[in-house]
Coordinates of C-alpha atoms in Angstrom, one line a residue:
Chain A
X1338 CA -31.4 3.1 -179.9
X1339 CA -30.2 0.4 -177.5
X1340 CA -27.0 -1.5 -178.3
X1341 CA -28.1 -4.3 -175.8
X1342 CA -25.1 -3.7 -173.6
X1343 CA -26.8 -5.0 -170.4
X1344 CA -28.2 -8.4 -169.3
X1345 CA -29.6 -6.9 -166.1
X1346 CA -30.1 -3.2 -165.5
X1347 CA -30.3 -2.5 -161.8
X1348 CA -28.9 0.4 -159.7
X1349 CA -26.7 -0.4 -156.7
X1350 CA -25.9 2.7 -154.7
X1351 CA -22.4 3.0 -153.3
X1352 CA -21.1 5.0 -150.3
X1353 CA -22.1 8.7 -150.1
X1354 CA -18.5 9.8 -150.5
X1355 CA -15.4 8.6 -152.2
X1356 CA -13.2 9.0 -155.3
X1357 CA -15.9 7.6 -157.6
X1358 CA -18.8 9.3 -155.9
X1359 CA -20.0 11.0 -159.1
X1360 CA -19.3 8.0 -161.3
X1361 CA -21.6 5.3 -162.8
X1362 CA -20.1 1.9 -163.4
X1363 CA -21.2 -1.1 -165.5
X1364 CA -20.1 -4.5 -164.3
X1365 CA -19.4 -7.5 -166.5
X1366 CA -21.9 -10.3 -165.7
X1367 CA -19.2 -12.8 -164.5
X1368 CA -18.4 -10.6 -161.5
X1369 CA -20.5 -11.4 -158.4
X1370 CA -23.0 -8.8 -157.1
X1371 CA -24.8 -9.7 -153.9
X1372 CA -28.5 -10.0 -154.5
X1373 CA -28.2 -9.2 -158.2
X1374 CA -28.2 -12.1 -160.7
X1375 CA -24.9 -12.9 -162.3
X1376 CA -25.4 -15.0 -165.4
X1377 CA -21.9 -15.2 -167.1
X1378 CA -23.9 -14.9 -170.3
X1379 CA -25.0 -18.5 -169.8
X1380 CA -28.3 -20.4 -169.6
X1381 CA -26.7 -22.4 -166.9
X1382 CA -26.7 -19.4 -164.5
X1383 CA -29.7 -17.5 -165.9
X1384 CA -31.3 -17.4 -162.4
X1385 CA -28.1 -17.4 -160.3
X1386 CA -28.1 -14.8 -157.5
X1387 CA -24.7 -14.6 -155.7
X1388 CA -24.9 -14.4 -151.9
X1389 CA -21.8 -12.2 -151.7
X1390 CA -20.0 -9.3 -153.6
X1391 CA -16.8 -9.7 -155.5
X1392 CA -13.9 -7.8 -153.8
X1393 CA -13.8 -5.4 -156.7
X1394 CA -17.5 -4.7 -156.3
X1395 CA -17.0 -4.1 -152.6
X1396 CA -14.2 -1.7 -153.3
X1397 CA -16.2 0.2 -156.0
X1398 CA -19.1 0.6 -153.6
X1399 CA -16.8 1.8 -150.8
X1400 CA -15.4 4.4 -153.3
X1401 CA -18.8 5.8 -153.8
X1402 CA -19.5 4.5 -157.3
X1403 CA -23.1 3.9 -158.5
X1404 CA -23.4 0.5 -160.2
X1405 CA -25.9 0.6 -163.1
X1406 CA -26.1 -3.0 -164.3
X1407 CA -24.5 -6.2 -165.4
X1408 CA -23.2 -6.3 -168.9
X1409 CA -23.5 -8.8 -171.7
X1410 CA -20.5 -11.1 -172.5
X1411 CA -19.5 -14.2 -174.4
X1412 CA -20.7 -17.2 -172.4
X1413 CA -18.3 -17.6 -169.5
X1414 CA -15.9 -15.3 -171.3
X1415 CA -15.4 -17.7 -174.2
X1416 CA -15.4 -15.6 -177.3
X1417 CA -14.1 -12.5 -179.1
X1418 CA -17.4 -11.0 -180.3
X1419 CA -19.9 -11.3 -177.4
X1420 CA -22.0 -13.3 -179.8
X1421 CA -21.8 -16.6 -177.8
X1422 CA -23.9 -15.0 -175.0
X1423 CA -27.1 -16.9 -174.3
X1424 CA -28.8 -13.5 -174.1
X1425 CA -28.1 -12.5 -177.7
X1426 CA -25.5 -10.2 -179.2
X1427 CA -24.5 -6.7 -178.3
X1428 CA -24.1 -4.1 -181.1
X1429 CA -21.0 -1.9 -181.5
X1430 CA -22.1 1.6 -180.8
X1431 CA -19.8 3.0 -183.4
X1432 CA -21.3 0.8 -186.2
X1433 CA -24.4 -1.2 -185.2
X1434 CA -23.8 -3.8 -187.9
X1435 CA -20.5 -4.8 -186.2
X1436 CA -19.7 -6.7 -183.1
X1437 CA -18.3 -4.8 -180.0
X1438 CA -15.5 -7.4 -179.6
X1439 CA -15.4 -9.7 -176.6
X1440 CA -15.7 -11.2 -174.3
X1441 CA -16.4 -8.0 -172.3
X1442 CA -18.4 -6.5 -175.2
X1443 CA -21.3 -5.3 -173.1
X1444 CA -18.9 -3.3 -170.8
X1445 CA -17.1 -1.7 -173.7
X1446 CA -20.4 -0.9 -175.5
X1447 CA -21.9 0.6 -172.4
X1448 CA -19.0 3.0 -172.0
X1449 CA -18.8 3.8 -175.7
X1450 CA -22.6 4.5 -175.9
X1451 CA -22.5 6.7 -172.7
X1452 CA -24.7 4.3 -170.8
X1453 CA -22.1 4.1 -168.0
X1454 CA -19.1 6.4 -167.2
X1455 CA -16.7 3.5 -166.7
X1456 CA -17.0 -0.3 -166.6
X1457 CA -15.3 -3.5 -165.3
X1458 CA -14.4 -6.3 -167.6
X1459 CA -12.3 -9.4 -167.2
X1460 CA -9.4 -10.3 -169.5
X1461 CA -8.3 -13.9 -169.9
X1462 CA -6.8 -13.6 -173.3
X1463 CA -7.7 -10.1 -174.4
X1464 CA -11.3 -9.8 -173.2
X1465 CA -10.9 -6.3 -171.9
X1466 CA -8.5 -5.0 -174.6
X1467 CA -10.3 -6.4 -177.7
X1468 CA -13.7 -4.8 -177.0
X1469 CA -12.0 -1.6 -175.9
X1470 CA -10.2 -1.5 -179.3
X1471 CA -13.4 -2.4 -181.3
X1472 CA -15.5 0.2 -179.5
X1473 CA -12.9 3.0 -179.4
X1474 CA -12.5 3.2 -175.6
X1475 CA -9.6 2.5 -173.2
X1476 CA -9.1 -0.9 -171.5
X1477 CA -6.5 -2.0 -169.0
X1478 CA -5.5 -5.6 -168.4
X1479 CA -3.5 -5.4 -165.0
X1480 CA -0.5 -7.5 -164.1
X1481 CA -1.6 -10.9 -162.8
X1482 CA -2.0 -10.6 -159.1
X1483 CA -2.7 -6.8 -159.0
X1484 CA -6.5 -7.1 -158.8
X1485 CA -8.4 -9.6 -156.7
X1486 CA -10.3 -12.3 -158.5
X1487 CA -12.5 -13.1 -155.5
X1488 CA -16.0 -13.3 -156.8
X1489 CA -15.0 -13.5 -160.4
X1490 CA -16.6 -16.7 -161.8
X1491 CA -13.5 -18.7 -163.0
X1492 CA -12.8 -19.6 -166.6
X1493 CA -9.0 -19.9 -166.6
X1494 CA -7.7 -18.8 -163.3
X1495 CA -4.0 -18.7 -164.1
X1496 CA -4.6 -16.2 -166.9
X1497 CA -7.4 -13.9 -166.0
X1498 CA -7.5 -10.4 -164.4
X1499 CA -10.4 -8.0 -163.8
X1500 CA -9.7 -4.6 -165.5
X1501 CA -11.3 -1.2 -166.1
X1502 CA -12.7 0.3 -169.3
X1503 CA -13.3 4.1 -169.7
X1504 CA -13.4 6.8 -172.3
X1505 CA -10.0 8.1 -171.3
X1506 CA -6.7 6.6 -169.9
X1507 CA -7.0 8.7 -166.8
X1508 CA -10.6 7.6 -166.2
X1509 CA -9.5 3.9 -166.5
X1510 CA -6.5 4.5 -164.2
X1511 CA -8.8 6.1 -161.5
X1512 CA -10.8 2.9 -161.4
X1513 CA -7.6 0.8 -161.2
X1514 CA -6.6 2.9 -158.2
X1515 CA -9.8 1.8 -156.5
X1516 CA -9.7 -1.9 -157.3
X1517 CA -6.0 -2.7 -157.2
X1518 CA -4.2 -4.2 -154.1
X1519 CA -3.9 -7.4 -152.2
X1520 CA -6.9 -9.3 -150.9
X1521 CA -6.7 -12.1 -148.3
X1522 CA -9.5 -13.9 -150.1
X1523 CA -7.4 -14.2 -153.3
X1524 CA -4.1 -15.9 -152.5
X1525 CA -2.7 -15.0 -155.9
X1526 CA -2.8 -11.2 -155.2
X1527 CA 0.4 -9.5 -154.4
X1528 CA 1.6 -6.5 -152.4
X1529 CA 3.4 -5.0 -155.4
X1530 CA 1.7 -2.1 -157.0
X1531 CA -0.8 -1.7 -154.2
X1532 CA 0.3 1.8 -153.2
X1533 CA 1.0 3.1 -156.7
X1534 CA -1.1 6.2 -157.8
X1535 CA -2.1 5.1 -161.3
X1536 CA -4.2 8.1 -162.3
X1537 CA -1.4 10.6 -161.7
X1538 CA 0.7 8.7 -164.3
X1539 CA -1.6 9.8 -167.1
X1540 CA 0.5 12.9 -167.6
X1541 CA 1.3 12.4 -171.3
X1542 CA 5.0 12.8 -170.8
X1543 CA 6.9 10.3 -173.1
X1544 CA 10.1 12.4 -173.5
X1545 CA 12.9 9.8 -173.6
X1546 CA 10.6 6.8 -173.3
X1547 CA 11.9 3.7 -175.1
X1548 CA 9.3 1.7 -177.0
X1549 CA 10.0 -1.8 -178.4
X1550 CA 7.9 -2.9 -181.4
X1551 CA 7.7 -6.7 -181.8
X1552 CA 7.8 -7.4 -185.5
X1553 CA 5.8 -10.7 -185.1
X1554 CA 2.8 -8.7 -183.8
X1555 CA 2.7 -6.4 -186.8
X1556 CA 3.1 -9.0 -189.6
X1557 CA -0.2 -10.4 -190.7
X1558 CA -2.2 -7.5 -189.4
X1559 CA -4.8 -5.8 -191.7
X1560 CA -3.1 -3.0 -193.7
X1561 CA -5.6 -0.4 -192.5
X1562 CA -4.7 -1.3 -188.9
X1563 CA -1.0 -1.1 -189.6
X1564 CA -1.4 2.3 -191.1
X1565 CA -3.1 3.7 -187.9
X1566 CA -0.5 1.9 -185.8
X1567 CA 2.5 3.5 -187.7
X1568 CA 0.8 6.9 -187.6
X1569 CA 0.5 6.6 -183.8
X1570 CA 4.2 5.6 -183.5
X1571 CA 5.1 8.7 -185.5
X1572 CA 3.1 10.8 -183.2
X1573 CA 4.8 9.3 -180.1
X1574 CA 8.2 9.9 -181.7
X1575 CA 7.3 13.5 -182.3
X1576 CA 6.6 13.8 -178.6
X1577 CA 10.1 12.6 -177.7
X1578 CA 9.7 8.8 -177.5
X1579 CA 12.3 6.5 -179.1
X1580 CA 11.2 3.3 -180.9
X1581 CA 13.1 0.2 -182.0
X1582 CA 12.1 -3.2 -183.4
X1583 CA 12.3 -6.3 -181.2
X1584 CA 11.8 -9.9 -182.0
X1585 CA 9.7 -12.3 -179.9
X1586 CA 9.9 -15.7 -181.7
X1587 CA 7.8 -17.4 -179.0
X1588 CA 4.7 -15.4 -179.8
X1589 CA 4.3 -17.5 -182.9
X1590 CA 3.2 -20.3 -180.5
X1591 CA 1.2 -18.1 -178.2
X1592 CA -2.3 -18.7 -179.6
X1593 CA -1.8 -22.5 -179.5
X1594 CA -0.4 -22.3 -175.9
X1595 CA -3.2 -20.0 -174.8
X1596 CA -6.0 -22.1 -176.0
X1597 CA -4.6 -25.4 -174.7
X1598 CA -4.1 -23.9 -171.2
X1599 CA -7.4 -21.9 -171.1
X1600 CA -9.4 -24.9 -172.4
X1601 CA -7.7 -27.2 -169.9
X1602 CA -8.4 -24.9 -167.0
X1603 CA -12.0 -24.4 -168.2
X1604 CA -12.7 -28.1 -168.4
X1605 CA -11.8 -28.3 -164.7
X1606 CA -13.4 -25.1 -163.5
X1607 CA -16.7 -25.7 -165.3
X1608 CA -17.1 -29.2 -163.8
X1609 CA -18.9 -27.5 -160.9
X1610 CA -21.9 -26.8 -163.1
X1611 CA -23.9 -30.0 -162.6
X1612 CA -27.3 -28.6 -161.8
X1613 CA -27.2 -29.5 -158.1
X1614 CA -26.0 -26.4 -156.2
X1615 CA -27.1 -24.0 -159.0
X1616 CA -28.3 -24.4 -162.5
X1617 CA -31.5 -24.8 -164.4
X1618 CA -34.3 -27.0 -163.1
X1619 CA -34.6 -29.9 -165.5
X1620 CA -36.5 -33.1 -165.6
X1621 CA -33.3 -35.0 -166.1
X1622 CA -33.4 -38.6 -165.0
X1623 CA -31.1 -41.6 -164.7
X1624 CA -28.1 -41.8 -162.4
X1625 CA -25.8 -39.0 -161.4
X1626 CA -23.7 -39.1 -164.5
X1627 CA -26.7 -39.3 -166.9
X1628 CA -28.4 -36.4 -165.1
X1629 CA -25.3 -34.2 -165.0
X1630 CA -24.7 -34.8 -168.7
X1631 CA -28.2 -33.8 -169.6
X1632 CA -28.1 -30.6 -167.5
X1633 CA -24.7 -29.7 -169.1
X1634 CA -26.0 -30.4 -172.6
X1635 CA -29.0 -28.0 -172.0
X1636 CA -27.2 -25.3 -170.0
X1637 CA -24.0 -24.8 -172.1
X1638 CA -23.8 -23.2 -175.5
X1639 CA -21.6 -24.5 -178.4
X1640 CA -18.4 -22.6 -177.7
X1641 CA -18.4 -23.6 -174.0
X1642 CA -18.9 -27.3 -174.9
X1643 CA -16.2 -27.0 -177.5
X1644 CA -13.7 -25.6 -175.0
X1645 CA -14.6 -28.0 -172.2
X1646 CA -14.3 -31.0 -174.6
X1647 CA -11.0 -29.9 -176.1
X1648 CA -9.6 -29.2 -172.6
X1649 CA -10.7 -32.6 -171.4
X1650 CA -9.0 -34.1 -174.4
X1651 CA -5.8 -32.1 -173.9
X1652 CA -5.6 -33.3 -170.3
X1653 CA -6.6 -36.9 -171.0
X1654 CA -4.2 -39.9 -170.7
X1655 CA -1.9 -40.1 -173.7
X1656 CA -2.3 -36.4 -174.7
X1657 CA -1.3 -34.5 -171.6
X1658 CA 2.4 -34.4 -172.5
X1659 CA 1.7 -33.5 -176.2
X1660 CA -0.6 -30.6 -175.5
X1661 CA -0.7 -29.4 -171.9
X1662 CA 2.9 -29.9 -171.0
X1663 CA 4.1 -28.3 -174.2
X1664 CA 1.8 -25.4 -173.7
X1665 CA 3.4 -24.8 -170.3
X1666 CA 6.8 -24.9 -172.0
X1667 CA 5.6 -22.3 -174.5
X1668 CA 4.4 -20.1 -171.6
X1669 CA 7.8 -20.2 -170.0
X1670 CA 9.5 -19.4 -173.3
X1671 CA 7.1 -16.4 -173.8
X1672 CA 8.0 -15.1 -170.3
X1673 CA 11.7 -15.3 -171.1
X1674 CA 11.2 -13.5 -174.5
X1675 CA 9.2 -10.7 -172.9
X1676 CA 11.8 -10.3 -170.1
X1677 CA 14.6 -9.9 -172.6
X1678 CA 12.6 -7.4 -174.8
X1679 CA 11.6 -5.4 -171.7
X1680 CA 15.2 -5.3 -170.5
X1681 CA 15.9 -3.1 -173.6
X1682 CA 12.7 -1.1 -173.7
X1683 CA 10.4 0.6 -171.2
X1684 CA 7.2 -0.6 -172.9
X1685 CA 6.3 -2.6 -176.0
X1686 CA 3.7 -1.5 -178.6
X1687 CA 1.5 -3.4 -181.1
X1688 CA -1.9 -3.1 -182.7
X1689 CA -4.4 -4.5 -180.0
X1690 CA -6.3 -6.4 -182.7
X1691 CA -4.9 -7.4 -186.1
X1692 CA -8.3 -6.8 -187.6
X1693 CA -11.1 -4.3 -187.7
X1694 CA -14.4 -5.2 -185.9
X1695 CA -16.2 -8.1 -187.5
X1696 CA -19.6 -7.9 -188.9
X1697 CA -22.3 -9.4 -186.7
X1698 CA -22.5 -13.2 -187.5
X1699 CA -19.3 -13.2 -189.6
X1700 CA -17.1 -15.4 -187.5
X1701 CA -19.5 -17.7 -185.7
X1702 CA -19.1 -20.7 -187.9
X1703 CA -15.3 -21.0 -187.9
X1704 CA -13.9 -21.2 -184.3
X1705 CA -10.3 -21.5 -185.3
X1706 CA -10.5 -18.3 -187.4
X1707 CA -11.9 -16.5 -184.4
X1708 CA -9.1 -17.8 -182.1
X1709 CA -6.4 -16.4 -184.5
X1710 CA -7.8 -12.9 -184.0
X1711 CA -6.4 -13.1 -180.4
X1712 CA -2.8 -13.3 -181.6
X1713 CA -1.7 -9.9 -180.2
X1714 CA -3.5 -10.1 -176.8
X1715 CA -3.0 -13.7 -175.5
X1716 CA 0.8 -13.4 -175.2
X1717 CA 0.4 -10.8 -172.5
X1718 CA -1.8 -13.1 -170.3
X1719 CA 0.6 -16.0 -170.7
X1720 CA 3.4 -13.8 -169.5
X1721 CA 1.4 -12.3 -166.6
X1722 CA 2.1 -8.8 -167.8
X1723 CA 0.0 -5.6 -167.8
X1724 CA -1.2 -4.0 -171.0
X1725 CA -3.5 -1.2 -172.1
X1726 CA -5.5 -0.6 -175.3
X1727 CA -6.0 3.0 -176.2
X1728 CA -7.9 4.4 -179.3
X1729 CA -5.6 5.2 -182.2
X1730 CA -8.1 6.8 -184.5
X1731 CA -10.3 5.1 -187.1
X1732 CA -9.9 3.2 -190.4
X1733 CA -12.9 3.1 -192.7
X1734 CA -14.9 4.7 -189.9
X1735 CA -14.1 1.8 -187.5
X1736 CA -12.0 2.2 -184.3
X1737 CA -8.4 0.9 -184.1
X1738 CA -6.7 0.0 -180.8
X1739 CA -3.1 0.7 -179.9
X1740 CA -1.7 -1.8 -177.3
X1741 CA 1.1 -0.9 -174.9
X1742 CA 2.6 -3.8 -172.8
X1743 CA 4.7 -3.2 -169.7
X1744 CA 6.9 -5.0 -167.2
X1745 CA 5.2 -6.8 -164.3
X1746 CA 3.6 -4.2 -162.1
X1747 CA 4.7 -1.5 -164.6
X1748 CA 1.2 -0.1 -165.0
X1749 CA 2.4 3.5 -164.4
X1750 CA 4.7 3.3 -167.5
X1751 CA 2.0 2.0 -169.9
X1752 CA -0.6 4.4 -168.5
X1753 CA 1.8 7.3 -169.1
X1754 CA 2.6 6.1 -172.6
X1755 CA -1.1 5.5 -173.4
X1756 CA -2.0 9.0 -172.2
X1757 CA 0.5 10.4 -174.8
X1758 CA -1.4 8.6 -177.5
X1759 CA -4.5 10.7 -176.5
X1760 CA -2.5 14.0 -177.0
Chain B
X930 CA -3.0 -33.6 -192.4
X931 CA -3.2 -33.6 -188.7
X932 CA -1.2 -36.1 -186.6
X933 CA -4.3 -36.4 -184.5
X934 CA -7.3 -37.2 -186.6
X935 CA -10.5 -37.1 -184.7
X936 CA -13.3 -39.5 -185.3
X937 CA -16.8 -39.2 -184.0
X938 CA -16.2 -42.0 -181.5
X939 CA -13.4 -40.0 -179.9
X940 CA -15.7 -37.0 -179.6
X941 CA -18.3 -39.2 -177.9
X942 CA -15.7 -40.6 -175.5
X943 CA -14.4 -37.2 -174.6
X944 CA -18.0 -35.9 -174.1
X945 CA -18.6 -38.9 -171.8
X946 CA -15.5 -38.0 -169.7
X947 CA -16.7 -34.4 -169.5
X948 CA -20.3 -35.4 -168.7
X949 CA -21.9 -33.6 -171.6
X950 CA -24.6 -35.2 -173.7
X951 CA -24.2 -34.4 -177.4
X952 CA -26.7 -35.0 -180.2
X953 CA -25.4 -36.5 -183.4
X954 CA -25.3 -33.2 -185.2
X955 CA -23.0 -31.8 -182.6
X956 CA -20.8 -34.9 -182.7
X957 CA -20.3 -34.6 -186.4
X958 CA -19.7 -30.9 -186.3
X959 CA -17.2 -31.1 -183.4
X960 CA -15.3 -34.0 -185.0
X961 CA -14.5 -31.7 -188.0
X962 CA -13.7 -28.7 -186.0
X963 CA -11.6 -30.6 -183.5
X964 CA -9.4 -32.0 -186.3
X965 CA -8.9 -28.5 -187.5
X966 CA -8.0 -27.1 -184.1
X967 CA -5.9 -30.0 -182.9
X968 CA -3.8 -29.9 -186.0
X969 CA -3.2 -26.2 -185.4
X970 CA -2.1 -27.2 -181.9
X971 CA 0.5 -29.5 -183.4
X972 CA 2.8 -26.5 -183.8
X973 CA 3.5 -26.8 -180.1
X974 CA 5.7 -29.9 -180.9
X975 CA 8.8 -27.7 -181.7
X976 CA 8.6 -25.5 -178.6
X977 CA 11.9 -25.6 -176.8
X978 CA 12.2 -26.4 -173.1
X979 CA 13.0 -23.4 -171.0
X980 CA 14.5 -23.6 -167.6
X981 CA 12.0 -21.7 -165.4
X982 CA 11.8 -22.3 -161.7
X983 CA 9.2 -20.2 -160.0
X984 CA 9.9 -18.7 -156.6
X985 CA 7.3 -20.3 -154.4
X986 CA 6.1 -18.8 -151.1
X987 CA 3.5 -20.2 -148.8
X988 CA 0.4 -18.1 -149.0
X989 CA -1.9 -20.3 -146.8
X990 CA -3.4 -18.6 -143.8
X991 CA -3.6 -20.2 -140.3
X992 CA -6.4 -22.8 -140.2
X993 CA -8.9 -21.0 -138.0
X994 CA -12.6 -21.0 -138.1
X995 CA -14.3 -17.9 -139.7
X996 CA -17.8 -17.0 -140.7
X997 CA -18.9 -18.5 -144.0
X998 CA -22.2 -18.6 -145.9
X999 CA -25.3 -19.6 -143.8
X1000 CA -27.0 -22.8 -144.7
X1001 CA -29.9 -20.8 -146.2
X1002 CA -27.5 -18.7 -148.4
X1003 CA -25.7 -21.8 -149.6
X1004 CA -28.9 -23.5 -150.6
X1005 CA -30.6 -20.5 -152.1
X1006 CA -29.6 -21.2 -155.8
X1007 CA -30.2 -24.9 -155.7
X1008 CA -33.0 -26.1 -158.0
X1009 CA -34.0 -28.7 -155.5
X1010 CA -33.4 -29.0 -151.7
X1011 CA -34.8 -31.1 -148.9
X1012 CA -34.6 -30.7 -145.2
X1013 CA -31.7 -28.2 -145.5
X1014 CA -29.7 -30.3 -147.9
X1015 CA -29.0 -30.2 -151.7
X1016 CA -31.0 -32.8 -153.5
X1017 CA -29.3 -34.7 -156.3
X1018 CA -30.3 -37.4 -158.7
X1019 CA -30.7 -40.9 -157.2
X1020 CA -27.7 -43.2 -156.9
X1021 CA -28.5 -46.2 -159.0

């Protein structure tokens, strides 16, 4: 039974030798692969074939990995369920009546179904961690600047990072070891963290680890999720970790700030899709503006149009100060709150998603309700921090994810703590 | 009630700025959804200002010529080309 994890299945052989020589990797379809079409889950790029590899793809090939295909995703990464893909939904391998989460739902489903050993996703507001949680696998969102975005088709550049998904924490960390590190083709990459050995941090040793629990990220979560979360904290305490409550008042404005910033950046980034350099062949007529508007009406799905329009609105004269400038204030406030909380704790913990996986079709009609499901993941992107989602058992037969958030370039701490959750 | 009610004309104007044609169904649907979403965004009004100066460093490399895409590679995905150029709609 296929869960429809892939948009394109094609084998790309890496080097003969290397740390990932025996590993198959699935690649989210917004990460460029030379000669293999890269659709972003959109009609607009249904036939787009990149002339170059993303840096992460180059590094995987050099490490000996075998790429097995391009995975399904919400169109341009805009969604929490993988249902906004122009290529149809992906099913959750744990329960095929449910969504796999999004936007990297195909990558998580491919790993959970055993159709790839590991996978790459991209995380703009939770798009690696959400599907990892819903499919019962591990997903890492690296610190902003640890992994090159060269060749990642942009949605919201100031927020997104490419990250690994794998059945185990150590497996995900091994992929991070290969893809992390500065790249002269992405000026936002940093030297920090490049030489760290992430896989060796998965030693399960949390003796004396201090874990802060932000109360705002627990309130409002489904009771079945909270139950699994508390049981996991008990387990970590039994292994020698210490936990304490912290308060992050700014996270109450994180979803608003995230969507204003992400939509604003999207409205600018997606302006390039005008049907001239790439895009569907149409019989559009009229002047440039008429023709572009027709191509974009045909090529983009509902959620993409919604975000481009709201972003255009938020940046337009008279509204910029009310929405975009205030969202940037909220982002600075969040960073300050996280800095303070992480001065008193090694890592922070919360449920990855406040809800269990949705049923297919359940959330498509109410975009705002879908945005609210991102409450626990978007604060991390706004604060540029690293986080991991690790399976914390099941509730009603459905996977629950446990999120650990670290200081900037503190991937080793969250990997260590997450590996203790697996014990 | 939202401080920023959205009427269909405002959706049409924004769609025009964003160069996206919308049919009437979409305009009606988006007007309702945008009112909902924008009133949710109103909560940003009470966000405090935080003093946050980023440390900026120059990350630009020296301006030297390097290999880029060939003309053929650059044109490969274009729906229409002519004599080695992209072909766009007519300027009217």
